[in-house]
PDB file of C-alpha atoms in Angstrom:
ATOM      1  CA  MET A 424      17.887   7.698 276.438  1.00 54.00           C
ATOM      2  CA  LYS A 425      16.306   8.462 279.796  1.00 68.00           C
ATOM      3  CA  SER A 426      15.986  12.087 280.871  1.00 79.00           C
ATOM      4  CA  VAL A 427      18.727  13.346 283.192  1.00 86.00           C
ATOM      5  CA  PRO A 428      17.575  14.606 286.624  1.00 87.00           C
ATOM      6  CA  ASN A 429      18.073  18.346 287.007  1.00 88.00           C
ATOM      7  CA  ASN A 430      18.826  18.351 290.746  1.00 91.00           C
ATOM      8  CA  ALA A 431      22.326  17.879 292.150  1.00 95.00           C
ATOM      9  CA  MET A 432      23.940  18.416 295.523  1.00 96.00           C
ATOM     10  CA  ILE A 433      27.655  18.762 296.155  1.00 97.00           C
ATOM     11  CA  LEU A 434      28.760  17.980 299.711  1.00 97.00           C
ATOM     12  CA  ALA A 435      31.382  20.544 300.716  1.00 96.00           C
ATOM     13  CA  ALA A 436      30.920  21.190 304.451  1.00 94.00           C
ATOM     14  CA  GLY A 437      33.738  19.015 305.825  1.00 91.00           C
ATOM     15  CA  PHE A 438      37.058  20.084 307.322  1.00 88.00           C
ATOM     16  CA  GLY A 439      39.347  17.881 305.203  1.00 86.00           C
ATOM     17  CA  ARG A 440      41.479  17.090 308.262  1.00 87.00           C
ATOM     18  CA  ARG A 441      43.598  14.465 306.521  1.00 86.00           C
ATOM     19  CA  MET A 442      45.015  17.234 304.328  1.00 85.00           C
ATOM     20  CA  LEU A 443      46.073  19.542 307.151  1.00 89.00           C
ATOM     21  CA  PRO A 444      47.786  22.006 307.295  1.00 92.00           C
ATOM     22  CA  LEU A 445      46.683  22.847 303.718  1.00 87.00           C
ATOM     23  CA  THR A 446      42.974  22.693 304.584  1.00 89.00           C
ATOM     24  CA  LYS A 447      43.353  25.084 307.514  1.00 92.00           C
ATOM     25  CA  LYS A 448      43.354  27.930 305.002  1.00 93.00           C
ATOM     26  CA  ILE A 449      41.451  26.417 302.084  1.00 93.00           C
ATOM     27  CA  ALA A 450      38.494  24.029 301.992  1.00 94.00           C
ATOM     28  CA  LYS A 451      39.348  20.678 300.399  1.00 95.00           C
ATOM     29  CA  PRO A 452      36.868  21.040 297.460  1.00 96.00           C
ATOM     30  CA  LEU A 453      38.695  24.276 296.540  1.00 96.00           C
ATOM     31  CA  VAL A 454      42.109  22.602 296.342  1.00 95.00           C
ATOM     32  CA  THR A 455      43.348  22.731 292.748  1.00 95.00           C
ATOM     33  CA  ILE A 456      43.902  19.879 290.337  1.00 95.00           C
ATOM     34  CA  ILE A 457      45.458  20.820 286.993  1.00 90.00           C
ATOM     35  CA  ASP A 458      45.092  24.508 287.918  1.00 89.00           C
ATOM     36  CA  LYS A 459      41.389  24.421 288.755  1.00 95.00           C
ATOM     37  CA  PRO A 460      39.510  23.822 292.055  1.00 96.00           C
ATOM     38  CA  ILE A 461      38.130  20.286 292.357  1.00 97.00           C
ATOM     39  CA  ILE A 462      34.588  21.582 292.802  1.00 97.00           C
ATOM     40  CA  HIS A 463      34.852  23.594 289.548  1.00 97.00           C
ATOM     41  CA  HIS A 464      35.546  20.370 287.651  1.00 97.00           C
ATOM     42  CA  ILE A 465      32.375  18.850 289.152  1.00 97.00           C
ATOM     43  CA  ILE A 466      30.167  21.849 288.407  1.00 97.00           C
ATOM     44  CA  GLN A 467      31.378  22.092 284.812  1.00 96.00           C
ATOM     45  CA  LYS A 468      30.489  18.443 284.221  1.00 96.00           C
ATOM     46  CA  LEU A 469      26.987  19.107 285.563  1.00 96.00           C
ATOM     47  CA  VAL A 470      26.494  22.304 283.571  1.00 95.00           C
ATOM     48  CA  SER A 471      27.639  20.596 280.360  1.00 94.00           C
ATOM     49  CA  LEU A 472      24.553  18.355 280.729  1.00 94.00           C
ATOM     50  CA  GLU A 473      22.342  21.406 281.424  1.00 93.00           C
ATOM     51  CA  ILE A 474      21.942  20.401 285.070  1.00 91.00           C
ATOM     52  CA  ASP A 475      21.631  23.827 286.613  1.00 83.00           C
ATOM     53  CA  ASN A 476      19.855  23.372 289.950  1.00 89.00           C
ATOM     54  CA  ILE A 477      23.036  22.725 291.914  1.00 94.00           C
ATOM     55  CA  LEU A 478      23.116  22.983 295.701  1.00 95.00           C
ATOM     56  CA  ILE A 479      26.354  23.158 297.673  1.00 96.00           C
ATOM     57  CA  ASN A 480      26.431  22.865 301.452  1.00 95.00           C
ATOM     58  CA  THR A 481      29.259  24.582 303.337  1.00 95.00           C
ATOM     59  CA  HIS A 482      30.468  25.039 306.901  1.00 94.00           C
ATOM     60  CA  HIS A 483      34.255  25.310 306.900  1.00 92.00           C
ATOM     61  CA  LEU A 484      35.483  28.572 305.282  1.00 91.00           C
ATOM     62  CA  PRO A 485      32.159  29.374 303.526  1.00 91.00           C
ATOM     63  CA  GLU A 486      33.368  32.791 302.373  1.00 95.00           C
ATOM     64  CA  LEU A 487      35.937  31.112 300.124  1.00 95.00           C
ATOM     65  CA  PHE A 488      33.195  29.179 298.338  1.00 94.00           C
ATOM     66  CA  ILE A 489      31.155  32.334 297.816  1.00 94.00           C
ATOM     67  CA  GLU A 490      34.114  34.050 296.159  1.00 95.00           C
ATOM     68  CA  SER A 491      35.299  31.066 294.108  1.00 95.00           C
ATOM     69  CA  LEU A 492      31.868  30.131 292.755  1.00 95.00           C
ATOM     70  CA  LYS A 493      30.849  33.604 291.574  1.00 94.00           C
ATOM     71  CA  ILE A 494      31.680  32.574 288.018  1.00 93.00           C
ATOM     72  CA  PHE A 495      28.793  30.087 288.025  1.00 93.00           C
ATOM     73  CA  LYS A 496      26.254  32.787 288.956  1.00 84.00           C
ATOM     74  CA  LYS A 497      22.678  31.448 289.071  1.00 84.00           C
ATOM     75  CA  LYS A 498      23.574  27.836 288.399  1.00 89.00           C
ATOM     76  CA  VAL A 499      24.615  27.131 291.994  1.00 94.00           C
ATOM     77  CA  LYS A 500      23.173  27.908 295.396  1.00 93.00           C
ATOM     78  CA  ILE A 501      25.372  27.831 298.485  1.00 94.00           C
ATOM     79  CA  ILE A 502      23.797  26.625 301.729  1.00 94.00           C
ATOM     80  CA  TYR A 503      25.636  27.551 304.931  1.00 94.00           C
ATOM     81  CA  GLU A 504      25.281  25.076 307.798  1.00 93.00           C
ATOM     82  CA  LYS A 505      25.862  26.620 311.223  1.00 93.00           C
ATOM     83  CA  GLU A 506      26.725  23.192 312.584  1.00 93.00           C
ATOM     84  CA  ILE A 507      28.106  20.089 310.909  1.00 91.00           C
ATOM     85  CA  LEU A 508      25.191  17.893 309.836  1.00 94.00           C
ATOM     86  CA  GLU A 509      27.338  15.188 308.195  1.00 94.00           C
ATOM     87  CA  THR A 510      26.587  13.929 304.698  1.00 95.00           C
ATOM     88  CA  GLY A 511      23.074  12.574 305.315  1.00 94.00           C
ATOM     89  CA  GLY A 512      22.026  15.505 307.483  1.00 94.00           C
ATOM     90  CA  GLY A 513      23.291  17.938 304.854  1.00 94.00           C
ATOM     91  CA  VAL A 514      21.179  16.309 302.145  1.00 94.00           C
ATOM     92  CA  LEU A 515      18.127  16.161 304.427  1.00 92.00           C
ATOM     93  CA  ASN A 516      18.509  19.850 305.321  1.00 91.00           C
ATOM     94  CA  ALA A 517      18.616  20.779 301.625  1.00 90.00           C
ATOM     95  CA  ILE A 518      15.581  18.652 300.780  1.00 86.00           C
ATOM     96  CA  LYS A 519      13.548  20.222 303.587  1.00 85.00           C
ATOM     97  CA  ASN A 520      14.467  23.807 302.792  1.00 82.00           C
ATOM     98  CA  GLU A 521      14.984  24.019 299.033  1.00 81.00           C
ATOM     99  CA  LYS A 522      11.692  24.125 297.140  1.00 74.00           C
ATOM    100  CA  LYS A 523      13.334  23.405 293.791  1.00 73.00           C
ATOM    101  CA  ILE A 524      14.220  19.849 294.819  1.00 75.00           C
ATOM    102  CA  SER A 525      11.517  17.479 293.656  1.00 71.00           C
ATOM    103  CA  LYS A 526      10.934  14.579 296.043  1.00 70.00           C
ATOM    104  CA  GLU A 527       9.618  12.601 293.075  1.00 74.00           C
ATOM    105  CA  SER A 528      12.844  12.921 291.072  1.00 85.00           C
ATOM    106  CA  PRO A 529      16.192  11.258 291.927  1.00 92.00           C
ATOM    107  CA  LEU A 530      18.943  13.514 293.232  1.00 94.00           C
ATOM    108  CA  PHE A 531      22.609  13.451 292.214  1.00 97.00           C
ATOM    109  CA  VAL A 532      24.807  13.661 295.305  1.00 97.00           C
ATOM    110  CA  ILE A 533      28.548  14.201 294.879  1.00 98.00           C
ATOM    111  CA  ASN A 534      31.322  14.483 297.450  1.00 97.00           C
ATOM    112  CA  GLY A 535      32.987  17.852 296.936  1.00 96.00           C
ATOM    113  CA  ASP A 536      36.470  16.336 296.824  1.00 94.00           C
ATOM    114  CA  THR A 537      35.602  13.830 294.082  1.00 95.00           C
ATOM    115  CA  PHE A 538      37.665  13.999 290.896  1.00 96.00           C
ATOM    116  CA  TRP A 539      37.418  11.977 287.702  1.00 96.00           C
ATOM    117  CA  ILE A 540      38.217  12.341 284.013  1.00 95.00           C
ATOM    118  CA  GLU A 541      35.502  11.349 281.570  1.00 93.00           C
ATOM    119  CA  LYS A 542      37.159   9.459 278.738  1.00 88.00           C
ATOM    120  CA  LYS A 543      34.067   7.338 278.143  1.00 79.00           C
ATOM    121  CA  GLU A 544      30.400   8.291 278.579  1.00 89.00           C
ATOM    122  CA  SER A 545      29.452  10.891 281.179  1.00 95.00           C
ATOM    123  CA  SER A 546      29.187   9.265 284.607  1.00 96.00           C
ATOM    124  CA  PHE A 547      26.008  11.267 285.218  1.00 96.00           C
ATOM    125  CA  LEU A 548      24.471   9.803 282.065  1.00 95.00           C
ATOM    126  CA  THR A 549      25.518   6.300 283.129  1.00 95.00           C
ATOM    127  CA  LEU A 550      23.686   6.774 286.428  1.00 96.00           C
ATOM    128  CA  SER A 551      20.586   8.200 284.743  1.00 95.00           C
ATOM    129  CA  GLU A 552      20.350   5.416 282.174  1.00 94.00           C
ATOM    130  CA  ASN A 553      20.585   2.692 284.828  1.00 95.00           C
ATOM    131  CA  TRP A 554      18.296   4.253 287.441  1.00 95.00           C
ATOM    132  CA  ASN A 555      15.145   2.295 288.272  1.00 94.00           C
ATOM    133  CA  LEU A 556      13.016   3.479 291.197  1.00 91.00           C
ATOM    134  CA  ASN A 557      11.040   0.235 291.142  1.00 92.00           C
ATOM    135  CA  LYS A 558      14.179  -1.694 292.127  1.00 94.00           C
ATOM    136  CA  MET A 559      16.517   0.728 293.889  1.00 95.00           C
ATOM    137  CA  ASP A 560      16.747   3.566 296.386  1.00 95.00           C
ATOM    138  CA  VAL A 561      20.430   4.337 295.874  1.00 97.00           C
ATOM    139  CA  LEU A 562      22.712   3.799 292.880  1.00 98.00           C
ATOM    140  CA  LEU A 563      26.424   4.270 293.625  1.00 98.00           C
ATOM    141  CA  VAL A 564      29.196   4.755 291.096  1.00 98.00           C
ATOM    142  CA  LEU A 565      31.957   2.266 291.898  1.00 97.00           C
ATOM    143  CA  LYS A 566      35.504   1.668 290.705  1.00 97.00           C
ATOM    144  CA  GLU A 567      37.673  -1.410 291.010  1.00 95.00           C
ATOM    145  CA  LYS A 568      39.958  -0.597 293.943  1.00 94.00           C
ATOM    146  CA  GLU A 569      43.119  -1.470 292.009  1.00 94.00           C
ATOM    147  CA  LEU A 570      42.064   1.004 289.281  1.00 95.00           C
ATOM    148  CA  MET A 571      41.254   3.906 291.634  1.00 94.00           C
ATOM    149  CA  TYR A 572      44.347   6.123 291.468  1.00 92.00           C
ATOM    150  CA  GLY A 573      45.760   6.827 294.934  1.00 89.00           C
ATOM    151  CA  TYR A 574      43.499   4.391 296.792  1.00 91.00           C
ATOM    152  CA  GLU A 575      45.118   2.058 299.339  1.00 88.00           C
ATOM    153  CA  GLY A 576      42.188   0.755 301.416  1.00 89.00           C
ATOM    154  CA  ASP A 577      40.293  -2.537 301.581  1.00 89.00           C
ATOM    155  CA  GLY A 578      37.385  -1.470 299.371  1.00 93.00           C
ATOM    156  CA  ASP A 579      33.806  -0.526 300.249  1.00 93.00           C
ATOM    157  CA  PHE A 580      31.364  -2.918 298.580  1.00 94.00           C
ATOM    158  CA  ASP A 581      30.952  -6.023 296.491  1.00 92.00           C
ATOM    159  CA  PHE A 582      28.142  -7.288 294.310  1.00 91.00           C
ATOM    160  CA  LEU A 583      25.581  -9.669 295.747  1.00 84.00           C
ATOM    161  CA  GLU A 584      25.910 -11.794 292.629  1.00 76.00           C
ATOM    162  CA  ASP A 585      29.021 -13.942 292.272  1.00 66.00           C
ATOM    163  CA  LYS A 586      31.663 -13.853 289.538  1.00 65.00           C
ATOM    164  CA  LYS A 587      32.414 -10.783 287.424  1.00 72.00           C
ATOM    165  CA  VAL A 588      29.629  -8.229 287.248  1.00 82.00           C
ATOM    166  CA  ASN A 589      29.578  -4.473 286.835  1.00 89.00           C
ATOM    167  CA  PHE A 590      26.034  -3.647 287.915  1.00 91.00           C
ATOM    168  CA  GLY A 591      23.704  -4.965 290.583  1.00 92.00           C
ATOM    169  CA  LYS A 592      22.771  -5.174 294.264  1.00 93.00           C
ATOM    170  CA  LEU A 593      25.530  -4.436 296.744  1.00 94.00           C
ATOM    171  CA  TYR A 594      26.651  -5.936 300.014  1.00 91.00           C
ATOM    172  CA  LYS A 595      29.593  -5.295 302.347  1.00 88.00           C
ATOM    173  CA  SER A 596      31.956  -8.180 302.951  1.00 83.00           C
ATOM    174  CA  ASP A 597      33.521  -8.843 306.349  1.00 79.00           C
ATOM    175  CA  LYS A 598      36.818  -9.199 304.523  1.00 76.00           C
ATOM    176  CA  GLN A 599      38.077  -7.246 301.526  1.00 79.00           C
ATOM    177  CA  ASN A 600      35.673  -5.763 298.997  1.00 91.00           C
ATOM    178  CA  ARG A 601      36.536  -5.467 295.318  1.00 92.00           C
ATOM    179  CA  TYR A 602      35.031  -2.042 294.689  1.00 95.00           C
ATOM    180  CA  VAL A 603      35.447   1.497 296.006  1.00 96.00           C
ATOM    181  CA  PHE A 604      32.620   4.037 296.239  1.00 97.00           C
ATOM    182  CA  SER A 605      33.697   6.907 293.995  1.00 97.00           C
ATOM    183  CA  GLY A 606      31.797   9.703 295.766  1.00 97.00           C
ATOM    184  CA  LEU A 607      29.086  10.045 293.070  1.00 98.00           C
ATOM    185  CA  GLN A 608      25.574   8.631 293.449  1.00 98.00           C
ATOM    186  CA  LEU A 609      21.938   8.960 292.509  1.00 97.00           C
ATOM    187  CA  LEU A 610      19.400   8.573 295.287  1.00 95.00           C
ATOM    188  CA  ASN A 611      15.701   8.711 295.981  1.00 93.00           C
ATOM    189  CA  PRO A 612      15.034  11.818 298.164  1.00 89.00           C
ATOM    190  CA  GLY A 613      11.941  10.102 299.572  1.00 86.00           C
ATOM    191  CA  LEU A 614      14.306   7.896 301.591  1.00 85.00           C
ATOM    192  CA  LEU A 615      14.833  10.791 303.974  1.00 84.00           C
ATOM    193  CA  ASN A 616      11.182  11.750 304.478  1.00 78.00           C
ATOM    194  CA  ASN A 617      10.838  10.118 307.884  1.00 75.00           C
ATOM    195  CA  PHE A 618      14.389  10.448 309.123  1.00 79.00           C
ATOM    196  CA  GLU A 619      14.227  11.881 312.631  1.00 81.00           C
ATOM    197  CA  LYS A 620      17.911  12.584 313.275  1.00 87.00           C
ATOM    198  CA  LYS A 621      19.332  15.956 312.308  1.00 89.00           C
ATOM    199  CA  SER A 622      22.958  14.893 311.883  1.00 92.00           C
ATOM    200  CA  PHE A 623      23.871  11.540 310.339  1.00 93.00           C
ATOM    201  CA  SER A 624      25.975   9.940 307.623  1.00 94.00           C
ATOM    202  CA  LEU A 625      24.679   8.760 304.256  1.00 94.00           C
ATOM    203  CA  ARG A 626      26.198   5.415 305.200  1.00 94.00           C
ATOM    204  CA  GLU A 627      23.124   4.866 307.378  1.00 92.00           C
ATOM    205  CA  ILE A 628      20.987   5.282 304.262  1.00 93.00           C
ATOM    206  CA  TYR A 629      23.153   2.799 302.360  1.00 94.00           C
ATOM    207  CA  PHE A 630      22.839   0.113 305.025  1.00 92.00           C
ATOM    208  CA  ARG A 631      19.074   0.590 305.249  1.00 92.00           C
ATOM    209  CA  ALA A 632      18.822   0.225 301.478  1.00 94.00           C
ATOM    210  CA  MET A 633      21.152  -2.779 301.592  1.00 94.00           C
ATOM    211  CA  LYS A 634      18.910  -4.586 304.092  1.00 94.00           C
ATOM    212  CA  SER A 635      15.962  -4.207 301.743  1.00 93.00           C
ATOM    213  CA  ASN A 636      18.042  -5.183 298.672  1.00 94.00           C
ATOM    214  CA  ARG A 637      17.624  -1.698 297.200  1.00 95.00           C
ATOM    215  CA  LEU A 638      21.259  -0.557 297.303  1.00 96.00           C
ATOM    216  CA  TYR A 639      22.739  -0.866 293.821  1.00 97.00           C
ATOM    217  CA  GLY A 640      26.089  -0.067 292.290  1.00 96.00           C
ATOM    218  CA  ILE A 641      27.546   0.307 288.821  1.00 96.00           C
ATOM    219  CA  VAL A 642      31.220   0.131 287.863  1.00 96.00           C
ATOM    220  CA  ASP A 643      32.278   3.188 285.878  1.00 95.00           C
ATOM    221  CA  LYS A 644      34.761   3.057 282.976  1.00 94.00           C
ATOM    222  CA  ASN A 645      36.185   6.551 283.441  1.00 96.00           C
ATOM    223  CA  ASP A 646      39.422   7.402 285.288  1.00 95.00           C
ATOM    224  CA  TRP A 647      38.855   8.052 289.018  1.00 96.00           C
ATOM    225  CA  PHE A 648      41.263   9.537 291.560  1.00 94.00           C
ATOM    226  CA  HIS A 649      41.268   9.180 295.345  1.00 92.00           C
ATOM    227  CA  ILE A 650      42.490  12.424 296.927  1.00 92.00           C
ATOM    228  CA  SER A 651      43.292  11.965 300.598  1.00 89.00           C
ATOM    229  CA  THR A 652      46.628  13.511 301.596  1.00 90.00           C
ATOM    230  CA  ILE A 653      48.833  16.377 300.418  1.00 91.00           C
ATOM    231  CA  LYS A 654      51.311  13.836 299.052  1.00 89.00           C
ATOM    232  CA  ASN A 655      48.465  12.123 297.238  1.00 87.00           C
ATOM    233  CA  LEU A 656      47.346  15.458 295.729  1.00 91.00           C
ATOM    234  CA  ARG A 657      50.863  16.261 294.551  1.00 91.00           C
ATOM    235  CA  GLU A 658      51.286  12.842 292.928  1.00 90.00           C
ATOM    236  CA  ILE A 659      47.940  13.079 291.095  1.00 89.00           C
ATOM    237  CA  ASN A 660      48.774  16.556 289.761  1.00 91.00           C
ATOM    238  CA  ASN A 661      52.139  15.274 288.527  1.00 89.00           C
ATOM    239  CA  ILE A 662      50.462  12.353 286.738  1.00 87.00           C
ATOM    240  CA  LEU A 663      47.901  14.592 285.039  1.00 87.00           C
ATOM    241  CA  ARG A 664      50.461  17.168 283.909  1.00 85.00           C
ATOM    242  CA  LYS A 665      52.547  14.612 282.067  1.00 77.00           C
ATOM    243  CA  PRO A 666      52.227  14.929 278.244  1.00 70.00           C
TER     244      PRO A 666
END
């Protein structure tokens, strides 16, 4: 088994506008699923693997994160962003300013509103075991769109290879794509070394990696949930509370 990277970043600076008015008073990663904030579920999965250098960027309602995450003590560090840097800018800001992040080691990056139940192997272990810096710059966890609870879109990516595959190089179809990006990934921090913009989306990183055939994806076997609206949140909680 390959060693598991010890660095992780949870993206939690967004406004969660699609869940207004709920997210006017509470940040979306702090919304509860089965009586626990979404971000707590993520952190506990990381800590269970002894990943304890966890960075969390905030902007909207940062004081709520400080209070909620006290129970994790030294395992997490909260970074307050005075202005929204978007997903890519948030990661770049952390890499530049946090000495603990090794630019030689891959970095777990997780959207703060990502929720999944691990019935199979840990999704973090799946990423670690399939990571190969010689071939890839980004490895995304994917789910078949029809198996992503609550998802109603056209999908995000498909595999460059034809037929049925569950791991490989990714591309984006002009039509519908079979797979949805889950919100969990492993990336090479060196990708951002020469990025000049301060605020940008990680999507720019994906498309750069795609052009050089270094964007990879792997289909995960665990149960994944897409949390977008208040109705969506209510439905998912009802499903998970059923005996």
